[in-house]
PDB file of C-alpha atoms in Angstrom:
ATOM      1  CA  UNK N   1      18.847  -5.089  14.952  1.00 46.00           C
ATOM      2  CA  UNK N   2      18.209  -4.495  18.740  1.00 47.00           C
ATOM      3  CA  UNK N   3      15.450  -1.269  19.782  1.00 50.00           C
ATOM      4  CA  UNK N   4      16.992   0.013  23.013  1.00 49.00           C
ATOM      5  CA  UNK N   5      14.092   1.368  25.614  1.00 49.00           C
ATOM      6  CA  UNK N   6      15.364   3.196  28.362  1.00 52.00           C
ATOM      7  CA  UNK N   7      18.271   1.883  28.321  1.00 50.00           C
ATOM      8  CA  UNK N   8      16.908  -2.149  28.164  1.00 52.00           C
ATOM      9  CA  UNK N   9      17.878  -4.377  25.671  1.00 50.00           C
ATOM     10  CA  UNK N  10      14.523  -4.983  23.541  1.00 50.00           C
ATOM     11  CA  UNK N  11      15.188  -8.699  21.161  1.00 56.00           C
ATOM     12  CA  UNK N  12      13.704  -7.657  17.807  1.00 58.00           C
ATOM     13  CA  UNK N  13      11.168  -9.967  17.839  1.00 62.00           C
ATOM     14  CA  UNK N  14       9.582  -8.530  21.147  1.00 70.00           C
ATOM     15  CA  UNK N  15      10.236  -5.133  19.606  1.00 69.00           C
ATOM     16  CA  UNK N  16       7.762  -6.138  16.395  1.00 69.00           C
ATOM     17  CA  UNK N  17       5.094  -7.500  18.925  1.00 76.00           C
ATOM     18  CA  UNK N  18       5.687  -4.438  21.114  1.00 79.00           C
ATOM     19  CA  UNK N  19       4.897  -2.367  18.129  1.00 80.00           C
ATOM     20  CA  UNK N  20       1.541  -4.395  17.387  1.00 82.00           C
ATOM     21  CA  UNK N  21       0.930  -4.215  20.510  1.00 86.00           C
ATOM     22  CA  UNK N  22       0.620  -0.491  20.584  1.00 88.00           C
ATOM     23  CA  UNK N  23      -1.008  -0.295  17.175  1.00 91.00           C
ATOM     24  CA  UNK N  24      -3.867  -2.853  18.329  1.00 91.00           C
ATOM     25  CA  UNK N  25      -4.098  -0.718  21.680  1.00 92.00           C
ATOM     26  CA  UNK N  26      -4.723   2.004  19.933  1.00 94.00           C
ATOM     27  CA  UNK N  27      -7.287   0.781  17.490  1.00 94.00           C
ATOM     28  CA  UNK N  28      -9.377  -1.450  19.343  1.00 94.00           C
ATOM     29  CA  UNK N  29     -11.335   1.938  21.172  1.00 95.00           C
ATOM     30  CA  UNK N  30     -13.920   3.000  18.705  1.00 94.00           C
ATOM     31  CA  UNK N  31     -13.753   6.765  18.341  1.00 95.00           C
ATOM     32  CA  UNK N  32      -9.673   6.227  17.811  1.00 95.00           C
ATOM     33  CA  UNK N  33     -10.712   3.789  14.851  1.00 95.00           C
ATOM     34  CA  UNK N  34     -12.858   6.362  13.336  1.00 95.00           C
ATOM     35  CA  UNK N  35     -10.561   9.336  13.892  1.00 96.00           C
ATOM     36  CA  UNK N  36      -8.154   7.583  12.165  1.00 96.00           C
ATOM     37  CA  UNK N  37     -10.619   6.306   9.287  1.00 95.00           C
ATOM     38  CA  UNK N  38     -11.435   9.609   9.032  1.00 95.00           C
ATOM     39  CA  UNK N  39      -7.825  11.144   8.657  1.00 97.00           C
ATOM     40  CA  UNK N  40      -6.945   8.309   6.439  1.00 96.00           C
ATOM     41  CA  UNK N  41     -10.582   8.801   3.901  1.00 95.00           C
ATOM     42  CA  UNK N  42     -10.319  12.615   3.996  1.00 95.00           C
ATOM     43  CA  UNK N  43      -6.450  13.826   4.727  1.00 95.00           C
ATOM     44  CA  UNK N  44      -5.373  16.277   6.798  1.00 96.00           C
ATOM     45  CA  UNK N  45      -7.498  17.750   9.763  1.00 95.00           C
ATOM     46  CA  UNK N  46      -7.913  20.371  12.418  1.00 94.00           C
ATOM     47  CA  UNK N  47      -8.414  19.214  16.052  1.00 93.00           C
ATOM     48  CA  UNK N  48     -11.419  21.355  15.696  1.00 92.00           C
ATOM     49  CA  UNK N  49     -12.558  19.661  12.395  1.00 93.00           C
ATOM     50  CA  UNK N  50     -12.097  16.303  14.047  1.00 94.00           C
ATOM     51  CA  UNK N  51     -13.683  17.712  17.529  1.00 92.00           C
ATOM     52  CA  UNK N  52     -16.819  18.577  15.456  1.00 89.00           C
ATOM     53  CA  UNK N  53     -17.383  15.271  13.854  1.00 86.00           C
ATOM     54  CA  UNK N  54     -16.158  12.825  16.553  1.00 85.00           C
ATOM     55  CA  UNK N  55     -19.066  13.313  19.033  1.00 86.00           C
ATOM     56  CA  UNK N  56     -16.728  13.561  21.780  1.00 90.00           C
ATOM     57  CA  UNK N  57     -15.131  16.924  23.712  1.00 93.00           C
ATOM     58  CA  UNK N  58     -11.850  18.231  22.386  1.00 92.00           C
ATOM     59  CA  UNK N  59     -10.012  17.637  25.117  1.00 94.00           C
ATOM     60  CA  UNK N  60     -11.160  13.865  24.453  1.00 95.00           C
ATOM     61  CA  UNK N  61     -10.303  13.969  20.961  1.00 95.00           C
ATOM     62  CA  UNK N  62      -7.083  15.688  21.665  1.00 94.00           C
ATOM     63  CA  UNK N  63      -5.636  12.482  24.087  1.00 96.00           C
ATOM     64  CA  UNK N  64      -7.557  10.024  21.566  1.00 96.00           C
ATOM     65  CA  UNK N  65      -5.011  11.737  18.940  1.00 97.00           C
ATOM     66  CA  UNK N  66      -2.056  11.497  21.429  1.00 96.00           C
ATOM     67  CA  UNK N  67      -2.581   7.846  21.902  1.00 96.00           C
ATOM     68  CA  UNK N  68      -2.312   7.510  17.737  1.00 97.00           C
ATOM     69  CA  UNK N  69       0.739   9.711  17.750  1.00 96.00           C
ATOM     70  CA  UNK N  70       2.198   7.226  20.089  1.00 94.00           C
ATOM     71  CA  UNK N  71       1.131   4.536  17.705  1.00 94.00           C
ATOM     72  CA  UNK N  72       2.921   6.483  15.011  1.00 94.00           C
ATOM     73  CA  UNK N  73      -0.912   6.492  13.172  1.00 96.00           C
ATOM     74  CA  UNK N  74      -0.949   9.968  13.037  1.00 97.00           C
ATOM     75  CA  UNK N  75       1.505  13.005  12.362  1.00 97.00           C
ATOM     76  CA  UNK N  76       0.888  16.759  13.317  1.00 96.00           C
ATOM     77  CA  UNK N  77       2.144  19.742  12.340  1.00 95.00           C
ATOM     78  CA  UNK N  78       1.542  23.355  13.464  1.00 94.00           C
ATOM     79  CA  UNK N  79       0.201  26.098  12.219  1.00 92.00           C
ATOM     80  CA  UNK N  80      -0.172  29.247  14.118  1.00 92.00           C
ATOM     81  CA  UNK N  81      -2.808  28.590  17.288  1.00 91.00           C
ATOM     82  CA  UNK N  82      -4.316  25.114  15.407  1.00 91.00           C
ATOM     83  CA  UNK N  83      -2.651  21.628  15.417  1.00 94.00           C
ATOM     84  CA  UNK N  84      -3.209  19.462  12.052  1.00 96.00           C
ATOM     85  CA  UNK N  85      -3.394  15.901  11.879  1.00 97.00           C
ATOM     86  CA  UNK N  86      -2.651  13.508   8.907  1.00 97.00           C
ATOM     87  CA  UNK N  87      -2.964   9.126   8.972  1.00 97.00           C
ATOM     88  CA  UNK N  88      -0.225   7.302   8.599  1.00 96.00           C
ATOM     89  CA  UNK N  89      -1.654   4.307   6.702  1.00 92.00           C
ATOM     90  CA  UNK N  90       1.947   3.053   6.409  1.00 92.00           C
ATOM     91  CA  UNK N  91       1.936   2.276  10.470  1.00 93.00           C
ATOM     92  CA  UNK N  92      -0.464  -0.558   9.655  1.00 92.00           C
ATOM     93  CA  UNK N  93       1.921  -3.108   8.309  1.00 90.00           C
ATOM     94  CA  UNK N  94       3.014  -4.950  11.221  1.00 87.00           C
ATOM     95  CA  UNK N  95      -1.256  -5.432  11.592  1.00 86.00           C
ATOM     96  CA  UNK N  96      -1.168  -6.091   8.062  1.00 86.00           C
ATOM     97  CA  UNK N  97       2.264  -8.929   8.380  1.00 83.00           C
ATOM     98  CA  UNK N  98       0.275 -10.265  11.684  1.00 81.00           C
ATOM     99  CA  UNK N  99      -2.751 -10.942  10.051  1.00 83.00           C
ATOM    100  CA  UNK N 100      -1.080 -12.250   6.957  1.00 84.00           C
ATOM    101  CA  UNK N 101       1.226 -15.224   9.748  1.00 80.00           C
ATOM    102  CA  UNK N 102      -2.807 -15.680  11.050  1.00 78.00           C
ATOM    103  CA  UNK N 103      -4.141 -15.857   7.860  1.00 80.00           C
ATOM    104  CA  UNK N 104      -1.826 -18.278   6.189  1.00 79.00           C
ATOM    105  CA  UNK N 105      -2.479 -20.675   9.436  1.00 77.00           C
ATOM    106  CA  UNK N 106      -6.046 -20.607   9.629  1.00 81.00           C
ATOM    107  CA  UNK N 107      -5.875 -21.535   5.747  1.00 83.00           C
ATOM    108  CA  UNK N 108      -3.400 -24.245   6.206  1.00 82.00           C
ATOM    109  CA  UNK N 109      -5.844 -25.677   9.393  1.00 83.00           C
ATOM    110  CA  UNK N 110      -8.706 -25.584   6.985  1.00 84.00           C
ATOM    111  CA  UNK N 111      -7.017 -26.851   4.208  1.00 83.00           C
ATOM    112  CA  UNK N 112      -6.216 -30.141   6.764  1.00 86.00           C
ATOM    113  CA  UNK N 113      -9.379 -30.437   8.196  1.00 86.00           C
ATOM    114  CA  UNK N 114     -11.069 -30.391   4.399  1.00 87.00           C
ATOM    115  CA  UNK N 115      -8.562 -33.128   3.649  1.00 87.00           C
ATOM    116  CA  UNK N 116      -9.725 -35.077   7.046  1.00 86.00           C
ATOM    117  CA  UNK N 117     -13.447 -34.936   5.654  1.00 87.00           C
ATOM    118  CA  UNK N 118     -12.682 -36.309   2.676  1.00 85.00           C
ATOM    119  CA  UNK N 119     -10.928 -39.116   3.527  1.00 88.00           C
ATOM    120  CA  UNK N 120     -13.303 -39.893   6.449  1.00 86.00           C
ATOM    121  CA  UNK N 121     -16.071 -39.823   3.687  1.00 85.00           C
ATOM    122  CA  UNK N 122     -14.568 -42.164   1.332  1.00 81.00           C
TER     123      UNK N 122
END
């Protein structure tokens, strides 16, 4: 399967690192990791709810939740005059396949250099 971007042709394997890309953008500032902790550990919140715990201004907080909407980290819904937010723990698996490709590596490189030792010790 092919992602079309406006209008470009997007290989699927660029479109999975494009969407890692985004999700690791959007984690690696701190307050964005703890919004989102926060969503995920408590469920659904108020921008003001969020606003009053995050330490920042709302108008921070609000583009700090637009940049996780991009991610597809959060979802909002309205209700009346306030905006609710809800994690999307699901958005984490192609951080969760990544690390997994790493992780299997790093064990197999271990693994060999464990192997080295041992026969450079016998």
């Amino acid at each position: 399967m092919t992602i079309h971007n406006h209008m470009v042709m997007i290989p699927p394997m660029q479109a999975a690192q494009a969407i890692a890309d985004n999700l690791f953008k959007a984690l690696s500032d701190p307050t964005r990791r703890a919004i989102f902790e926060h969503l995920a550990r408590d469920g659904e919140q108020t921008v003001h709810a969020l606003t009053d715990r995050a330490g920042v201004s709302q108008p921070a907080v609000s583009k700090h939740l637009g940049i996780l909407k991009h991610a597809k980290l959060v979802r909002d819904r309205r209700d009346g005059r306030e905006t609710h937010y809800r994690a999307q723990p699901l958005a984490l698996a192609p951080l969760v396949d990544w690390m997994n490709v790493y992780g299997a590596f790093w064990r197999d490189r271990f693994d060999q250099l464990e192997n080295l030792l041992k026969r450079m010790d016998q």
